[in-house]
Tab-separated table of C-alpha atoms and ligand atoms in Angstrom:
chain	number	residue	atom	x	y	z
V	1	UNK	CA	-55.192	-50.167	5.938
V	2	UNK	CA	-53.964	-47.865	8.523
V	3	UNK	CA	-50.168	-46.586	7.399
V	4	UNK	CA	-47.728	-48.464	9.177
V	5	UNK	CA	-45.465	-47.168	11.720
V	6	UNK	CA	-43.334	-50.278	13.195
V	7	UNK	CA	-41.317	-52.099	10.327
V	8	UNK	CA	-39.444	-55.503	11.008
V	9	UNK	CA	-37.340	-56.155	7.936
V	10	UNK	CA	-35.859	-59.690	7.230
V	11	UNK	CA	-33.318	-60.255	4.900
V	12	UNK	CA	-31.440	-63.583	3.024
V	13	UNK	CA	-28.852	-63.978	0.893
V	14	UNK	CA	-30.883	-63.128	-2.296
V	15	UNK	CA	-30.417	-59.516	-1.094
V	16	UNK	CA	-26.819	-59.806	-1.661
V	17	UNK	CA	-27.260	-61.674	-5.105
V	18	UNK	CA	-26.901	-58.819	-7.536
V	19	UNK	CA	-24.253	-58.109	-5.786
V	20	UNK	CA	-22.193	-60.824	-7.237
V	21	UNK	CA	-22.649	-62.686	-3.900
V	22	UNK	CA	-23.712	-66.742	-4.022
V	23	UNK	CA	-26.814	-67.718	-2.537
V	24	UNK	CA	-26.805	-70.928	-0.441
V	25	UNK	CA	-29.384	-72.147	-2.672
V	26	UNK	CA	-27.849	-71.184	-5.977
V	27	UNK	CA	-24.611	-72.753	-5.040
V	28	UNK	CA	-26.885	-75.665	-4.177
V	29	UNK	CA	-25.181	-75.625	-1.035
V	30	UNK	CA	-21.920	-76.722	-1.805
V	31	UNK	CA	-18.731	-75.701	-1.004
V	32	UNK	CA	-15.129	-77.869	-2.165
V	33	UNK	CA	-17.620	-80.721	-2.775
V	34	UNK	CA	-19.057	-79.850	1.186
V	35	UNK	CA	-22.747	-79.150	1.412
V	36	UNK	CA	-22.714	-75.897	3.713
V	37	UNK	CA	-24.505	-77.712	6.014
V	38	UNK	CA	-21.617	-79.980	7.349
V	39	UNK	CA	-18.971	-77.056	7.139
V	40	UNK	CA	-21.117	-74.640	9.101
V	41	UNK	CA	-21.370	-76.679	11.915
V	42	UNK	CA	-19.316	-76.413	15.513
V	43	UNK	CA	-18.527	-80.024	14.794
V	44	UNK	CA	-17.044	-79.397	11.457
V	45	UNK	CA	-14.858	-77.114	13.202
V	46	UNK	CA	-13.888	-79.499	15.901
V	47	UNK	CA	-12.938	-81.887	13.394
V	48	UNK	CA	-11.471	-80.045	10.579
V	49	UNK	CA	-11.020	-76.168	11.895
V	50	UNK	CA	-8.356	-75.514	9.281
V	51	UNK	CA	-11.079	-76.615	6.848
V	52	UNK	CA	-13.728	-74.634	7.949
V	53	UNK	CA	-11.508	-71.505	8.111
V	54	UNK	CA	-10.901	-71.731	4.965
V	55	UNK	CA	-14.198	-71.931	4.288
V	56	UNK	CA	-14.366	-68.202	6.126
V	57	UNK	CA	-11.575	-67.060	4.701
V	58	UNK	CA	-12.169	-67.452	1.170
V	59	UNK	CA	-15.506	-65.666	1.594
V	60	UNK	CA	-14.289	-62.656	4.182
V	61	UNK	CA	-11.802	-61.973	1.285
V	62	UNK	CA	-14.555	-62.307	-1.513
V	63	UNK	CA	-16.492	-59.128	0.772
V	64	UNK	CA	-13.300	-56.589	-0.803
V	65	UNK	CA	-14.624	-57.055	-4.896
V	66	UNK	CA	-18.168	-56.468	-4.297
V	67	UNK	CA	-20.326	-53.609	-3.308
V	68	UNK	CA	-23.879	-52.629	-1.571
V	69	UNK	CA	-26.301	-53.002	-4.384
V	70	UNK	CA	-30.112	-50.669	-5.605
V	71	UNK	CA	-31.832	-53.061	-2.903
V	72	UNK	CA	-28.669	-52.468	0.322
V	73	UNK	CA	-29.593	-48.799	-0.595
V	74	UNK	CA	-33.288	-48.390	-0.915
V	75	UNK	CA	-33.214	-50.038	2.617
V	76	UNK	CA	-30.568	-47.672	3.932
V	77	UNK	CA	-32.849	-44.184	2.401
V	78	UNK	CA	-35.756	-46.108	4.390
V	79	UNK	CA	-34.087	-45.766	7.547
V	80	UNK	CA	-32.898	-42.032	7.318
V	81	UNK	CA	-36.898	-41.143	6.011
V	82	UNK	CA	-38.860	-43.462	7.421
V	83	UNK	CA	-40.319	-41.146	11.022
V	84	UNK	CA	-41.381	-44.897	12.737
V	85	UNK	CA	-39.545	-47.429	14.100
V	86	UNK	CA	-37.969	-49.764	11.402
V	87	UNK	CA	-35.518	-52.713	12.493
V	88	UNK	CA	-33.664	-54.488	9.772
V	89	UNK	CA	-32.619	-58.066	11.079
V	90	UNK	CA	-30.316	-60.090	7.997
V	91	UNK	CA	-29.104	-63.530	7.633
V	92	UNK	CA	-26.472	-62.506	5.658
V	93	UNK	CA	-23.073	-62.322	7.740
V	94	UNK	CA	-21.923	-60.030	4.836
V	95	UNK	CA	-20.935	-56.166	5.050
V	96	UNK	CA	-23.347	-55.063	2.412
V	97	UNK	CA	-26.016	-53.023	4.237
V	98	UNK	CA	-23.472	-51.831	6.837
V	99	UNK	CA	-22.032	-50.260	4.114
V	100	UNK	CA	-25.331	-49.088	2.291
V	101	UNK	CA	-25.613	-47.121	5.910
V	102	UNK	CA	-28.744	-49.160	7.763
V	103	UNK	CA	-27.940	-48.551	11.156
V	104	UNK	CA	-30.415	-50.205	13.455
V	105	UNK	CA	-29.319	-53.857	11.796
V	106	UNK	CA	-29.221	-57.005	13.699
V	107	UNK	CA	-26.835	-59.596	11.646
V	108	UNK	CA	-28.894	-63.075	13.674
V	109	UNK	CA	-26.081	-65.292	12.058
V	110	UNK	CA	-23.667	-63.369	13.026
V	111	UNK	CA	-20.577	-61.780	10.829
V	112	UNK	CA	-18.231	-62.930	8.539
V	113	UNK	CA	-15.720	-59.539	9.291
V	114	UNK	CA	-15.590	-60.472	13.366
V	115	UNK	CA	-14.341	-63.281	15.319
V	116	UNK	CA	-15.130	-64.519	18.812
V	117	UNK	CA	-12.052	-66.236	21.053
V	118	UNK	CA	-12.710	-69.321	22.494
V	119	UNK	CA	-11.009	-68.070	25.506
V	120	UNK	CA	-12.504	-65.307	27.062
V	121	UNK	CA	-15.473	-64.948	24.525
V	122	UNK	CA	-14.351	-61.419	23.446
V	123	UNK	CA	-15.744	-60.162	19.246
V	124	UNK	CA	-13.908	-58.390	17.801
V	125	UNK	CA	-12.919	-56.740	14.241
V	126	UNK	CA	-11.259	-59.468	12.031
V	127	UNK	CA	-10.786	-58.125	8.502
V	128	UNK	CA	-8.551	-60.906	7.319
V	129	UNK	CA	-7.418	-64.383	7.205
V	130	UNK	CA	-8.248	-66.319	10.098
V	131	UNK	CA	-5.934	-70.123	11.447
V	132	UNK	CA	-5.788	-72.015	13.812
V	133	UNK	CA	-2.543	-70.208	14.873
V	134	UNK	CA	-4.632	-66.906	15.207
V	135	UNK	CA	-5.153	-65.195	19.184
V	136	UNK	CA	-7.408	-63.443	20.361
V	137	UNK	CA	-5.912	-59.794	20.720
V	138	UNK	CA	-8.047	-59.083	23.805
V	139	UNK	CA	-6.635	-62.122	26.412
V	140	UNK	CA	-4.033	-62.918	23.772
V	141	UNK	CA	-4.096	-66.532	24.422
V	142	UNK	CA	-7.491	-67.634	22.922
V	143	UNK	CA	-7.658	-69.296	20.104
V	144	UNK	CA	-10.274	-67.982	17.481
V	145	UNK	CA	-13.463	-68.850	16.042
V	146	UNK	CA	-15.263	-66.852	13.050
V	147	UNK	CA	-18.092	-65.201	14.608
V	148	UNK	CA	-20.836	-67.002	13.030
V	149	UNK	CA	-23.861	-68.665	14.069
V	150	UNK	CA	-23.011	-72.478	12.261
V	151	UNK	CA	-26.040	-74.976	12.388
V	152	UNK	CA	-27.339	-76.044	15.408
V	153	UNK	CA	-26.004	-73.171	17.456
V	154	UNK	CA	-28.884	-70.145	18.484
V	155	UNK	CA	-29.162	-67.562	16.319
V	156	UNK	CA	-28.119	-63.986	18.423
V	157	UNK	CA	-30.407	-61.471	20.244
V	158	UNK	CA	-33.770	-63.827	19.336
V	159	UNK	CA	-36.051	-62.096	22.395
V	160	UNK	CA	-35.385	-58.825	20.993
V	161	UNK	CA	-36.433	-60.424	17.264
V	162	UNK	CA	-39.678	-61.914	19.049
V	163	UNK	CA	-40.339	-58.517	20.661
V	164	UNK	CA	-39.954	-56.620	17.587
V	165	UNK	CA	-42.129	-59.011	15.625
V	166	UNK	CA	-44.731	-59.443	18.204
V	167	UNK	CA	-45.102	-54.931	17.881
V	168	UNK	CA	-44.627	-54.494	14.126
V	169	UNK	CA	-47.416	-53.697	11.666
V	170	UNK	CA	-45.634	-54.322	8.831
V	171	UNK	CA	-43.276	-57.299	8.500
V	172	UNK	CA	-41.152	-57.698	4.957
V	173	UNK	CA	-39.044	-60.685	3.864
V	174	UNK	CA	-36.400	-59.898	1.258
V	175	UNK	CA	-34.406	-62.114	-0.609
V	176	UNK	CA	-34.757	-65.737	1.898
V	177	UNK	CA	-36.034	-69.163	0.779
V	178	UNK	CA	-37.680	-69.782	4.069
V	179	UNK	CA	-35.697	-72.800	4.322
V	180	UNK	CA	-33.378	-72.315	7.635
V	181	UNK	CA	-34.985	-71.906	10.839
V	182	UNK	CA	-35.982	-70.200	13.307
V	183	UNK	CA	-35.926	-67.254	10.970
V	184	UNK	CA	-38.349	-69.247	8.197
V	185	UNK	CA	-40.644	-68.943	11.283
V	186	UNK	CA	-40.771	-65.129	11.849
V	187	UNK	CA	-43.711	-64.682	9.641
V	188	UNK	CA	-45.818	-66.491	11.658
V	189	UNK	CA	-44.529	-65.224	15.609
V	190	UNK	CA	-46.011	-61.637	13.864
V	191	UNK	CA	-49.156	-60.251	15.514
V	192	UNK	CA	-52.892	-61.478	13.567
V	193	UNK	CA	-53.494	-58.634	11.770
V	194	UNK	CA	-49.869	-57.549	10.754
V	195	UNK	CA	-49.439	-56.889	7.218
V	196	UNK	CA	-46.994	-59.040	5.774
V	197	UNK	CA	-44.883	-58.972	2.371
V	198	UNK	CA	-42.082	-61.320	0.646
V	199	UNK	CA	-39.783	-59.901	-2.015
V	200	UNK	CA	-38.185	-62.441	-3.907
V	201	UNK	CA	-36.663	-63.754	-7.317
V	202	UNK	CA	-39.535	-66.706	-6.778
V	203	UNK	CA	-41.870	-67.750	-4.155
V	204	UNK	CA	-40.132	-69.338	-0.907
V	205	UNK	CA	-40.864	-72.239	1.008
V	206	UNK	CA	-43.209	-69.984	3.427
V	207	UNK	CA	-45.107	-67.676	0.776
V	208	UNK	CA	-48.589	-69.192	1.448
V	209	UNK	CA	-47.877	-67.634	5.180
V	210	UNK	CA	-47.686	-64.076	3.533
V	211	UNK	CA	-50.822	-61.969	2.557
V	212	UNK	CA	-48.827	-60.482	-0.352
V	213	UNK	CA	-45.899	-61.721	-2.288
V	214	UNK	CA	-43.996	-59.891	-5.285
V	215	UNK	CA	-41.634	-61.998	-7.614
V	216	UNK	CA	-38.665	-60.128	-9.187
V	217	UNK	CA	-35.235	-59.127	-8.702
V	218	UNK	CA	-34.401	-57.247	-5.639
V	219	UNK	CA	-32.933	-54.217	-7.142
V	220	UNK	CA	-36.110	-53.787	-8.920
V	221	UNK	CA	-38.579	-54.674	-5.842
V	222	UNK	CA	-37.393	-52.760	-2.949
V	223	UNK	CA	-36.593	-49.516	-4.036
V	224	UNK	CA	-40.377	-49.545	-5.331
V	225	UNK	CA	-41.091	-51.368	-1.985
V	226	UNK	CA	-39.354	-48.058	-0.530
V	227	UNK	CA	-40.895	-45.415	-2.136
V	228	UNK	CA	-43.998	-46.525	-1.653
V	229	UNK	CA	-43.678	-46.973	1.994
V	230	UNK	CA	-42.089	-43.431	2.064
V	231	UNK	CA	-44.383	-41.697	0.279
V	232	UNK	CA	-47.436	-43.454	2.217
B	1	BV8	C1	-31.012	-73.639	15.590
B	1	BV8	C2	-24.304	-68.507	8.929
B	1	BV8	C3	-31.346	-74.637	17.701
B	1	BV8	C4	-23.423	-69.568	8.383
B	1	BV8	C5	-26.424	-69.613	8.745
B	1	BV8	C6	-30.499	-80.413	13.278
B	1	BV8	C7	-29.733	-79.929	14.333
B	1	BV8	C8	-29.816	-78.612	14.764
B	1	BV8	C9	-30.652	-77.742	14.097
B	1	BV8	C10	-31.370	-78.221	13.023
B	1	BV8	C11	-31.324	-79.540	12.618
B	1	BV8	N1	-32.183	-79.701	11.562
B	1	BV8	C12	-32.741	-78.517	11.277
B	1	BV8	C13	-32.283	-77.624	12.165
B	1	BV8	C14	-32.613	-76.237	12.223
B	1	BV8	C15	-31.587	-75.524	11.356
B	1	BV8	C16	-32.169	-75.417	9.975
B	1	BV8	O1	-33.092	-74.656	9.782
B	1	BV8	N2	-31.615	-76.227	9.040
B	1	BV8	C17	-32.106	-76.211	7.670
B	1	BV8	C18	-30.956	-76.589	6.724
B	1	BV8	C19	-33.270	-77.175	7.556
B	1	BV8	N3	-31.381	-74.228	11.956
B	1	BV8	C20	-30.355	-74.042	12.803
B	1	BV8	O2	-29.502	-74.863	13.033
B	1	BV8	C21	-30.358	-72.693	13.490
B	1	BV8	N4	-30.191	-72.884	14.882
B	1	BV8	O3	-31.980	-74.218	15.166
B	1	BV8	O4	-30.615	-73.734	16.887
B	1	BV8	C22	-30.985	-74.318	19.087
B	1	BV8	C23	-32.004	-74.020	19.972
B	1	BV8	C24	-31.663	-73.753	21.283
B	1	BV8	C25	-30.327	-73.756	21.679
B	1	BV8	C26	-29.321	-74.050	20.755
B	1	BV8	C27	-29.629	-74.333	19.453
B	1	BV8	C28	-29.182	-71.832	13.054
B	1	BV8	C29	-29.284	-71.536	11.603
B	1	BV8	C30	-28.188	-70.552	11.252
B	1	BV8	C31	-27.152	-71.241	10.398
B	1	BV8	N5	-26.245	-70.233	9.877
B	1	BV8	N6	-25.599	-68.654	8.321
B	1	BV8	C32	-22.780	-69.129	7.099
B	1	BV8	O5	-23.267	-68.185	6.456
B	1	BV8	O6	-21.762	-69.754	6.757
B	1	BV8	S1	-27.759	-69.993	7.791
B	1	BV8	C33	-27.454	-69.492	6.214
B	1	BV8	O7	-28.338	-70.219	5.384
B	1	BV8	C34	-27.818	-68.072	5.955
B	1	BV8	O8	-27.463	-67.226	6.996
B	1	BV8	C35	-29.301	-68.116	5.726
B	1	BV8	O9	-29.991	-68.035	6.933
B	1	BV8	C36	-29.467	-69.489	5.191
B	1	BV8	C37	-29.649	-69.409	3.702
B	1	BV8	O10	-30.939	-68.928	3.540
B	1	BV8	P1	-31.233	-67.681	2.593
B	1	BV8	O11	-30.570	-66.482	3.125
B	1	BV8	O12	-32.689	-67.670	2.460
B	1	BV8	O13	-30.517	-68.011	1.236
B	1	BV8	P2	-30.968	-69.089	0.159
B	1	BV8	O14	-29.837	-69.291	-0.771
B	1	BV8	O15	-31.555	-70.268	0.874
B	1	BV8	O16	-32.184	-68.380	-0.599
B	1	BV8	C38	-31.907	-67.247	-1.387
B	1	BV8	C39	-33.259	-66.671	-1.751
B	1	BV8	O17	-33.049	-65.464	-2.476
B	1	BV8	C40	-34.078	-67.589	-2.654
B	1	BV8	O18	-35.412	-67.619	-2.193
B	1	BV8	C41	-33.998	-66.920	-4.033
B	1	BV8	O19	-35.189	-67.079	-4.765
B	1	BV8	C42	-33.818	-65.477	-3.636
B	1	BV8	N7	-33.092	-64.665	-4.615
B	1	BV8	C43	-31.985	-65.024	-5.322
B	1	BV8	N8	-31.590	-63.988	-6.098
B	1	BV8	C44	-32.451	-62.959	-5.864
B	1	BV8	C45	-33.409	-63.383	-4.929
B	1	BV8	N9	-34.410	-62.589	-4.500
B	1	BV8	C46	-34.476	-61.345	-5.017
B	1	BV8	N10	-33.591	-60.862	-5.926
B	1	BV8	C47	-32.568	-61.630	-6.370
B	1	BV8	N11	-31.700	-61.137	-7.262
């Protein structure tokens, strides 16, 4: 096997576990007795947007008690060592591997410390609460949404995902359940003959499309993952 010199990296909220983080799936998908599903929807938000910010709000605040974790790291050190091209696309709409240090990250569901006016469209920072009295700082008339891609809405910059996938040599998934689409899907728009790896607690709903999985926790995994990559 030829060493590999484009990495796409895909990451879920199993990443983010260790970090004291819920997973969707752990939390069986309930939230105040609301399966995520019908909170992280543009029509929950039409119909209950006080609701749904607090839905937001209660997990932008949760982002100030927990920290990057072994796994947030090891992908960071990849990134300053690694001499090819690696692109790290997450799930998550946490902070976590901005603040390991990965640069070239793409958050595809967008971010739980922006928001996005309904105005005049502008994202921008938003650290704290957000209501339905919030404005958008930019027009200053707009009112706000959280800048998250809910169900049913496309995730962000998907031809650049497709383009990176279609390249890569080596494709990792880290921490998903291969449950949500399109995302679940990325393992199979990669090129035949791209090697292809899942990291995860236990197998996901897509393992049989890897040639290699590894079971474990993600602290453990991807620093190994990491320095074996690194040292070739
Ligand atoms: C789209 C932001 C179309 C929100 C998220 C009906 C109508 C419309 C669409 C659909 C529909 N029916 C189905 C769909 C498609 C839908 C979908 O896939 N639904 C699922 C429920 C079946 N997808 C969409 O709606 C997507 N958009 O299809 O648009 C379109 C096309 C054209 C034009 C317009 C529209 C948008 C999906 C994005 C939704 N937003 N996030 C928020 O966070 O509040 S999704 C959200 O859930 C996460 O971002 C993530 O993507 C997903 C959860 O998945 P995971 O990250 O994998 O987390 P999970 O808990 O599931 O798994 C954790 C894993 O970690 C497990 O495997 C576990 O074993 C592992 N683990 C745990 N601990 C550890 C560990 N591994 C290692 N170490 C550990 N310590």
């Amino acid at each position: 096997m030829t060493t590999p010199t484009r990495l796409v990296i895909l990451t879920g909220a199993g990443i983010s576990a260790e970090s004291g983080l819920r997973t969707f799936r752990a939390a069986d998908g309930l939230w105040e007795q609301h399966r995520v599903q019908d909170v992280a929807t543009p029509e929950a938000f039409h119909r209950d947007p006080a609701l749904v910010h607090r839905f937001y709000n209660e997990r932008r605040r949760s982002l100030a008690s927990v920290q990057p974790n072994a796994a947030h790291l090891a992908l960071a050190r990849l990134e300053r060592e690694w001499r090819g091209d690696l692109l790290l696309v997450t799930q998550n709409v946490d902070d976590l591997h901005d603040r390991a240090g990965s640069g070239n990250l793409l958050h595809m569901h967008g971010e739980l410390l922006k928001g996005r006016c309904l105005a005049c469209g502008t994202i921008q920072a938003w650290p704290g609460d957000m209501d339905t009295a919030s404005r958008c700082p930019a027009c200053g008339r707009g009112p706000m949404r959280p800048h998250i891609v809910w169900f049913g809405e496309l995730p962000l910059e998907m031809e650049r995902i497709y383009r990176a996938l279609e390249r890569c040599d080596l494709f990792v998934a880290i921490g998903t359940s291969g449950l949500v689409y399109p995302a679940a899907g990325f393992v199979a728009a990669t090129a035949p003959g791209t090697r292809t790896l899942e990291l995860n607690l236990e197998s996901s709903l897509v393992a049989s499309s890897f040639q290699e999985a590894r079971t474990g926790l993600a602290t453990n995994l991807v620093p190994a993952f990491v320095s074996e990559v690194l040292s070739g």
